mmCIF file of C-alpha atoms in Angstrom:
data_model
loop_
_atom_site.group_PDB
_atom_site.id
_atom_site.type_symbol
_atom_site.label_atom_id
_atom_site.label_comp_id
_atom_site.label_asym_id
_atom_site.label_seq_id
_atom_site.Cartn_x
_atom_site.Cartn_y
_atom_site.Cartn_z
ATOM 1 C CA MET L 1 -5.937 4.678 6.487
ATOM 2 C CA PRO L 2 -5.129 3.545 9.440
ATOM 3 C CA SER L 3 -3.629 6.518 12.339
ATOM 4 C CA LEU L 4 -1.641 6.502 15.217
ATOM 5 C CA ASP L 5 2.563 5.309 15.450
ATOM 6 C CA GLN L 6 1.948 2.031 13.154
ATOM 7 C CA GLU L 7 4.194 -0.002 12.878
ATOM 8 C CA MET L 8 5.002 -1.099 9.323
ATOM 9 C CA THR L 9 6.757 -3.972 7.585
ATOM 10 C CA CYS L 10 7.676 -3.514 3.778
ATOM 11 C CA ALA L 11 10.618 -4.076 1.665
ATOM 12 C CA THR L 12 12.179 -0.939 0.353
ATOM 13 C CA GLY L 13 13.647 -0.402 -3.290
ATOM 14 C CA HIS L 14 13.187 2.803 -6.484
ATOM 15 C CA GLN L 15 10.422 2.285 -8.041
ATOM 16 C CA ASP L 16 10.114 5.373 -11.066
ATOM 17 C CA PHE L 17 6.900 6.039 -11.889
ATOM 18 C CA GLY L 18 7.042 8.871 -14.182
ATOM 19 C CA HIS L 19 8.301 5.351 -16.653
ATOM 20 C CA HIS L 20 5.864 2.768 -15.474
ATOM 21 C CA GLN L 21 8.710 0.325 -14.141
ATOM 22 C CA ALA L 22 7.966 -2.039 -11.059
ATOM 23 C CA PRO L 23 9.108 -1.665 -7.906
ATOM 24 C CA LYS L 24 13.121 -3.694 -7.709
ATOM 25 C CA HIS L 25 12.689 -4.647 -4.283
ATOM 26 C CA GLN L 26 16.399 -4.710 -2.600
ATOM 27 C CA ARG L 27 15.642 -4.997 0.765
ATOM 28 C CA THR L 28 13.101 -5.687 3.741
ATOM 29 C CA SER L 29 12.742 -2.771 6.676
ATOM 30 C CA VAL L 30 11.428 -1.760 9.295
ATOM 31 C CA MET L 31 8.925 2.054 9.505
ATOM 32 C CA LYS L 32 7.152 3.476 11.337
ATOM 33 C CA CYS L 33 5.035 6.104 11.346
ATOM 34 C CA ASP L 34 1.382 8.722 12.312
ATOM 35 C CA ILE L 35 -0.705 7.078 9.679
ATOM 36 C CA LEU L 36 -0.157 4.389 6.705
ATOM 37 C CA ILE L 37 -2.316 5.125 3.864
ATOM 38 C CA ILE L 38 -3.142 2.384 2.359
ATOM 39 C CA GLY L 39 -3.513 3.224 -2.146
ATOM 40 C CA ALA L 40 -2.674 6.580 -3.372
ATOM 41 C CA GLY L 41 -6.678 7.597 -4.845
ATOM 42 C CA ALA L 42 -7.690 11.052 -4.491
ATOM 43 C CA ALA L 43 -8.746 10.412 -0.517
ATOM 44 C CA GLY L 44 -5.433 8.586 0.050
ATOM 45 C CA LEU L 45 -3.159 11.475 -1.497
ATOM 46 C CA ALA L 46 -5.879 14.511 -0.110
ATOM 47 C CA ALA L 47 -4.708 12.917 3.235
ATOM 48 C CA ALA L 48 -1.737 12.521 2.643
ATOM 49 C CA ALA L 49 -1.106 16.303 1.657
ATOM 50 C CA ALA L 50 -2.881 17.210 4.661
ATOM 51 C CA ALA L 51 -1.142 14.421 7.410
ATOM 52 C CA HIS L 52 2.382 16.479 6.297
ATOM 53 C CA ASP L 53 2.031 19.525 6.160
ATOM 54 C CA PRO L 54 1.541 20.106 10.251
ATOM 55 C CA GLY L 55 4.451 17.006 10.463
ATOM 56 C CA LEU L 56 3.031 14.027 11.141
ATOM 57 C CA ARG L 57 4.820 11.672 9.778
ATOM 58 C CA VAL L 58 2.547 9.557 6.684
ATOM 59 C CA ILE L 59 3.158 6.073 4.437
ATOM 60 C CA LEU L 60 1.341 5.807 1.904
ATOM 61 C CA ALA L 61 1.528 2.783 -0.009
ATOM 62 C CA GLU L 62 0.180 2.288 -3.174
ATOM 63 C CA LYS L 63 0.857 -1.798 -5.378
ATOM 64 C CA GLU L 64 -0.009 -0.400 -8.720
ATOM 65 C CA ASP L 65 3.325 1.568 -11.395
ATOM 66 C CA HIS L 66 1.153 5.025 -11.055
ATOM 67 C CA VAL L 67 -0.672 6.943 -8.391
ATOM 68 C CA GLY L 68 -3.274 8.684 -8.097
ATOM 69 C CA GLY L 69 -5.751 5.324 -8.290
ATOM 70 C CA THR L 70 -8.797 6.179 -10.847
ATOM 71 C CA THR L 71 -8.636 9.529 -9.824
ATOM 72 C CA PHE L 72 -4.892 9.009 -12.351
ATOM 73 C CA ARG L 73 -7.218 8.203 -15.314
ATOM 74 C CA SER L 74 -9.811 10.984 -14.326
ATOM 75 C CA GLY L 75 -10.929 13.398 -16.478
ATOM 76 C CA GLY L 76 -9.447 15.818 -13.106
ATOM 77 C CA CYS L 77 -13.153 17.500 -12.705
ATOM 78 C CA MET L 78 -14.967 17.252 -9.305
ATOM 79 C CA TRP L 79 -18.300 19.027 -8.464
ATOM 80 C CA MET L 80 -18.102 20.865 -5.373
ATOM 81 C CA PRO L 81 -20.904 22.844 -3.716
ATOM 82 C CA ASN L 82 -20.717 26.354 -3.141
ATOM 83 C CA ASN L 83 -16.781 26.592 -3.573
ATOM 84 C CA PHE L 84 -14.520 29.987 -3.306
ATOM 85 C CA LEU L 85 -14.470 30.149 -7.246
ATOM 86 C CA MET L 86 -17.939 30.137 -7.239
ATOM 87 C CA GLN L 87 -18.640 33.319 -5.004
ATOM 88 C CA GLY L 88 -15.559 34.889 -6.608
ATOM 89 C CA THR L 89 -17.052 34.766 -9.397
ATOM 90 C CA GLY L 90 -20.687 36.059 -8.314
ATOM 91 C CA ILE L 91 -22.505 32.258 -8.872
ATOM 92 C CA GLU L 92 -25.119 32.343 -6.027
ATOM 93 C CA ASP L 93 -24.907 28.906 -4.374
ATOM 94 C CA SER L 94 -25.282 27.858 -0.629
ATOM 95 C CA LYS L 95 -24.715 24.405 2.116
ATOM 96 C CA GLU L 96 -29.034 23.967 1.718
ATOM 97 C CA GLN L 97 -29.421 24.341 -1.398
ATOM 98 C CA ALA L 98 -26.743 21.402 -2.138
ATOM 99 C CA ALA L 99 -28.501 19.326 0.286
ATOM 100 C CA ARG L 100 -31.885 19.837 -1.032
ATOM 101 C CA TYR L 101 -30.533 19.373 -4.493
ATOM 102 C CA ILE L 102 -28.100 15.879 -3.714
ATOM 103 C CA ASN L 103 -31.194 14.920 -1.951
ATOM 104 C CA ALA L 104 -33.536 15.332 -4.613
ATOM 105 C CA VAL L 105 -30.992 13.461 -6.896
ATOM 106 C CA ALA L 106 -30.158 10.557 -4.970
ATOM 107 C CA LYS L 107 -31.689 7.941 -3.688
ATOM 108 C CA LEU L 108 -31.292 5.596 -1.100
ATOM 109 C CA THR L 109 -32.608 1.859 -2.193
ATOM 110 C CA CYS L 110 -32.247 -0.073 1.133
ATOM 111 C CA SER L 111 -34.433 -3.269 1.816
ATOM 112 C CA SER L 112 -36.231 -2.361 5.159
ATOM 113 C CA LEU L 113 -37.067 0.836 7.059
ATOM 114 C CA GLU L 114 -35.082 -0.473 10.010
ATOM 115 C CA GLU L 115 -31.896 -0.065 7.026
ATOM 116 C CA GLN L 116 -33.732 2.788 5.392
ATOM 117 C CA ALA L 117 -32.954 4.846 8.863
ATOM 118 C CA PHE L 118 -29.798 4.000 9.412
ATOM 119 C CA HIS L 119 -28.170 3.927 6.497
ATOM 120 C CA GLY L 120 -30.576 7.800 6.209
ATOM 121 C CA ARG L 121 -29.771 9.237 9.188
ATOM 122 C CA LEU L 122 -25.314 8.506 7.694
ATOM 123 C CA ARG L 123 -25.959 9.550 4.763
ATOM 124 C CA ASP L 124 -27.538 13.163 6.096
ATOM 125 C CA GLU L 125 -24.350 13.078 9.008
ATOM 126 C CA ARG L 126 -22.023 12.283 5.380
ATOM 127 C CA LEU L 127 -23.218 15.366 3.578
ATOM 128 C CA ASP L 128 -23.180 17.613 6.029
ATOM 129 C CA ALA L 129 -19.607 17.124 6.853
ATOM 130 C CA PHE L 130 -18.874 16.773 2.305
ATOM 131 C CA LEU L 131 -20.649 19.854 1.991
ATOM 132 C CA THR L 132 -18.956 21.605 5.491
ATOM 133 C CA GLN L 133 -15.553 20.701 4.982
ATOM 134 C CA GLY L 134 -15.468 20.588 1.231
ATOM 135 C CA PRO L 135 -14.956 24.367 0.599
ATOM 136 C CA GLU L 136 -13.290 24.480 3.330
ATOM 137 C CA MET L 137 -10.740 21.639 1.768
ATOM 138 C CA MET L 138 -10.544 23.466 -1.128
ATOM 139 C CA ARG L 139 -9.736 26.145 0.470
ATOM 140 C CA TYR L 140 -7.074 24.732 2.740
ATOM 141 C CA PHE L 141 -5.138 22.858 -0.525
ATOM 142 C CA ARG L 142 -5.128 26.146 -2.411
ATOM 143 C CA ASP L 143 -3.156 27.898 0.857
ATOM 144 C CA GLN L 144 -0.332 25.477 0.932
ATOM 145 C CA GLY L 145 -0.201 26.334 -3.210
ATOM 146 C CA PHE L 146 -3.052 23.456 -5.317
ATOM 147 C CA ARG L 147 -3.940 25.248 -8.270
ATOM 148 C CA TRP L 148 -8.239 24.736 -8.805
ATOM 149 C CA MET L 149 -9.462 26.086 -11.427
ATOM 150 C CA ALA L 150 -12.983 27.093 -12.527
ATOM 151 C CA LYS L 151 -14.454 24.762 -15.324
ATOM 152 C CA PRO L 152 -14.951 26.363 -18.941
ATOM 153 C CA SER L 153 -18.941 26.332 -20.225
ATOM 154 C CA GLN L 154 -19.102 23.993 -23.154
ATOM 155 C CA GLY L 155 -16.921 25.410 -25.797
ATOM 156 C CA GLU L 156 -17.255 29.175 -25.188
ATOM 157 C CA ASP L 157 -13.972 29.669 -23.935
ATOM 158 C CA ARG L 158 -10.248 30.621 -26.398
ATOM 159 C CA TYR L 159 -8.618 27.007 -24.914
ATOM 160 C CA GLN L 160 -11.946 24.615 -26.059
ATOM 161 C CA GLN L 161 -12.399 26.256 -29.628
ATOM 162 C CA PHE L 162 -8.556 25.826 -30.152
ATOM 163 C CA ILE L 163 -8.951 22.246 -30.215
ATOM 164 C CA GLY L 164 -12.038 22.062 -32.077
ATOM 165 C CA ASP L 165 -12.653 21.342 -35.547
ATOM 166 C CA PRO L 166 -12.473 24.406 -37.119
ATOM 167 C CA THR L 167 -14.952 23.808 -39.880
ATOM 168 C CA VAL L 168 -17.312 23.828 -37.452
ATOM 169 C CA VAL L 169 -19.470 27.304 -36.651
ATOM 170 C CA PRO L 170 -20.152 28.877 -34.999
ATOM 171 C CA ASN L 171 -19.253 26.344 -32.547
ATOM 172 C CA PRO L 172 -15.463 24.895 -33.163
ATOM 173 C CA CYS L 173 -16.634 21.976 -29.988
ATOM 174 C CA MET L 174 -20.551 21.514 -30.820
ATOM 175 C CA GLY L 175 -21.920 20.437 -34.428
ATOM 176 C CA PRO L 176 -23.650 17.897 -35.675
ATOM 177 C CA VAL L 177 -23.345 14.249 -36.522
ATOM 178 C CA LYS L 178 -25.510 13.622 -39.030
ATOM 179 C CA GLU L 179 -23.217 12.633 -42.291
ATOM 180 C CA SER L 180 -21.549 9.178 -42.739
ATOM 181 C CA PRO L 181 -18.680 6.936 -41.852
ATOM 182 C CA PHE L 182 -19.466 7.239 -38.812
ATOM 183 C CA TYR L 183 -17.032 5.045 -36.159
ATOM 184 C CA GLY L 184 -17.942 2.812 -33.113
ATOM 185 C CA ILE L 185 -16.046 2.694 -30.542
ATOM 186 C CA ARG L 186 -16.500 0.004 -27.741
ATOM 187 C CA ILE L 187 -17.936 -0.263 -24.828
ATOM 188 C CA PHE L 188 -16.966 -2.465 -21.439
ATOM 189 C CA PRO L 189 -18.246 -2.699 -18.076
ATOM 190 C CA GLY L 190 -14.871 -1.085 -16.378
ATOM 191 C CA ASP L 191 -13.591 -2.171 -12.669
ATOM 192 C CA ALA L 192 -14.142 1.331 -10.747
ATOM 193 C CA GLY L 193 -17.793 1.240 -9.374
ATOM 194 C CA THR L 194 -19.692 4.519 -7.008
ATOM 195 C CA ARG L 195 -21.339 2.884 -4.906
ATOM 196 C CA GLY L 196 -19.537 -0.674 -3.390
ATOM 197 C CA GLY L 197 -16.671 -1.153 -0.075
ATOM 198 C CA PRO L 198 -16.838 0.134 3.565
ATOM 199 C CA GLN L 199 -19.643 2.140 4.994
ATOM 200 C CA THR L 200 -18.167 5.578 7.273
ATOM 201 C CA ASP L 201 -19.425 7.986 8.902
ATOM 202 C CA GLN L 202 -19.440 11.550 9.102
ATOM 203 C CA PHE L 203 -15.428 11.306 10.398
ATOM 204 C CA ALA L 204 -14.739 8.818 7.954
ATOM 205 C CA ARG L 205 -13.495 6.033 10.130
ATOM 206 C CA VAL L 206 -14.611 2.600 8.739
ATOM 207 C CA LEU L 207 -17.778 1.605 10.599
ATOM 208 C CA ARG L 208 -18.703 -3.040 11.398
ATOM 209 C CA ALA L 209 -22.891 -3.703 10.146
ATOM 210 C CA ASP L 210 -23.858 -3.121 13.722
ATOM 211 C CA GLY L 211 -22.954 0.444 13.160
ATOM 212 C CA SER L 212 -20.187 0.699 15.161
ATOM 213 C CA VAL L 213 -16.419 1.606 15.096
ATOM 214 C CA ILE L 214 -13.163 -0.042 13.914
ATOM 215 C CA SER L 215 -11.298 2.308 15.766
ATOM 216 C CA GLY L 216 -8.279 3.951 13.674
ATOM 217 C CA LEU L 217 -9.491 2.501 10.656
ATOM 218 C CA PHE L 218 -10.798 5.584 8.309
ATOM 219 C CA ALA L 219 -12.058 5.197 4.692
ATOM 220 C CA GLY L 220 -13.005 7.724 1.198
ATOM 221 C CA GLY L 221 -13.238 7.648 -1.987
ATOM 222 C CA ASN L 222 -13.999 4.432 -4.054
ATOM 223 C CA ALA L 223 -12.909 2.078 -1.111
ATOM 224 C CA SER L 224 -16.088 2.879 0.374
ATOM 225 C CA VAL L 225 -19.846 3.177 0.522
ATOM 226 C CA ALA L 226 -19.916 6.790 -1.571
ATOM 227 C CA LEU L 227 -22.058 9.641 -0.493
ATOM 228 C CA LEU L 228 -22.890 10.321 -4.377
ATOM 229 C CA GLY L 229 -23.659 7.490 -6.503
ATOM 230 C CA THR L 230 -24.869 9.395 -9.190
ATOM 231 C CA GLN L 231 -24.144 9.677 -12.915
ATOM 232 C CA GLY L 232 -21.920 12.798 -13.722
ATOM 233 C CA ALA L 233 -18.228 13.996 -14.113
ATOM 234 C CA GLY L 234 -16.444 14.334 -10.319
ATOM 235 C CA THR L 235 -19.300 12.855 -8.142
ATOM 236 C CA THR L 236 -16.831 10.462 -7.034
ATOM 237 C CA LEU L 237 -13.656 12.932 -6.415
ATOM 238 C CA ALA L 238 -15.211 15.723 -4.679
ATOM 239 C CA PRO L 239 -15.987 13.956 -1.740
ATOM 240 C CA ALA L 240 -13.161 11.631 -2.284
ATOM 241 C CA MET L 241 -10.618 14.530 -1.176
ATOM 242 C CA THR L 242 -13.153 15.719 1.055
ATOM 243 C CA GLU L 243 -13.048 12.975 3.113
ATOM 244 C CA GLY L 244 -9.129 12.244 3.736
ATOM 245 C CA PHE L 245 -8.658 15.746 5.082
ATOM 246 C CA ILE L 246 -12.072 14.702 7.278
ATOM 247 C CA ALA L 247 -9.900 11.878 8.425
ATOM 248 C CA VAL L 248 -6.990 13.350 9.459
ATOM 249 C CA LYS L 249 -8.869 16.770 11.095
ATOM 250 C CA TYR L 250 -10.678 14.086 13.275
ATOM 251 C CA MET L 251 -7.233 12.026 13.955
ATOM 252 C CA GLN L 252 -5.659 15.170 14.681
ATOM 253 C CA HIS L 253 -8.156 16.494 16.905
ATOM 254 C CA LEU L 254 -7.913 13.681 18.989
ATOM 255 C CA ALA L 255 -4.720 13.520 19.092
ATOM 256 C CA ARG L 256 -4.992 17.208 21.063
ATOM 257 C CA GLY L 257 -8.248 16.213 23.264
ATOM 258 C CA SER L 258 -10.007 18.464 21.571
ATOM 259 C CA GLY L 259 -13.623 17.970 21.972
ATOM 260 C CA VAL L 260 -14.723 19.781 18.593
ATOM 261 C CA ILE L 261 -14.419 17.809 15.419
ATOM 262 C CA LEU L 262 -15.684 19.571 12.983
ATOM 263 C CA GLU L 263 -16.838 23.545 12.415
ATOM 264 C CA ASP L 264 -18.930 25.604 10.117
ATOM 265 C CA ARG L 265 -17.796 28.802 8.823
#
């Protein structure tokens, strides 16, 4: 996600995302932008939306025949601690509680004490940024017209019961699996992980191996080292959207010469 007045030479043409048609390259042109985003996944789309709103020139480049990245084929569920939906329904949560939980279930695996100290500090800073800016990101996109929905519990709402098995009682969504015939599902390795990619800091800036910052380059989501490298629905989606949001905020503060980058509300 390079930033600030980039120039891009590319082939332009029509692409119908709805029918998955390949791009028809018609001509080569030069386009200028404030932010060039490579990859239209959750992080890229969040960054593009956050950058476009204040009037920045954005180019979003995607090589696939659909936008959304791995999120395109996901269930669309994400986990965000202490968000406004929880607060509105009286569910108690806090930044501190979420940090304790995450630190308990997501352990760092490093080969040396020096590496442990370096990556531990980075992770603590990234985690603090996620827990501070994640709920803010949700409020921001809500105010822009994005509709957030609380995830229903397992089979207790009318919609889930309607698409369940009406012959199973009392909950048509959950029943014992005890009679044949049984059907097998072929399982094979996928190419989407939650731990690979370049290391980033709390501002989503890409770091070199020695910890120095690569100027103007940001990354988030599956394109970077995951903050929550654990099993479970939504452990990549929430950090990805937050990292895209944080990256754009950081660029805007730099452009304005502000000394305050992240603030807790």
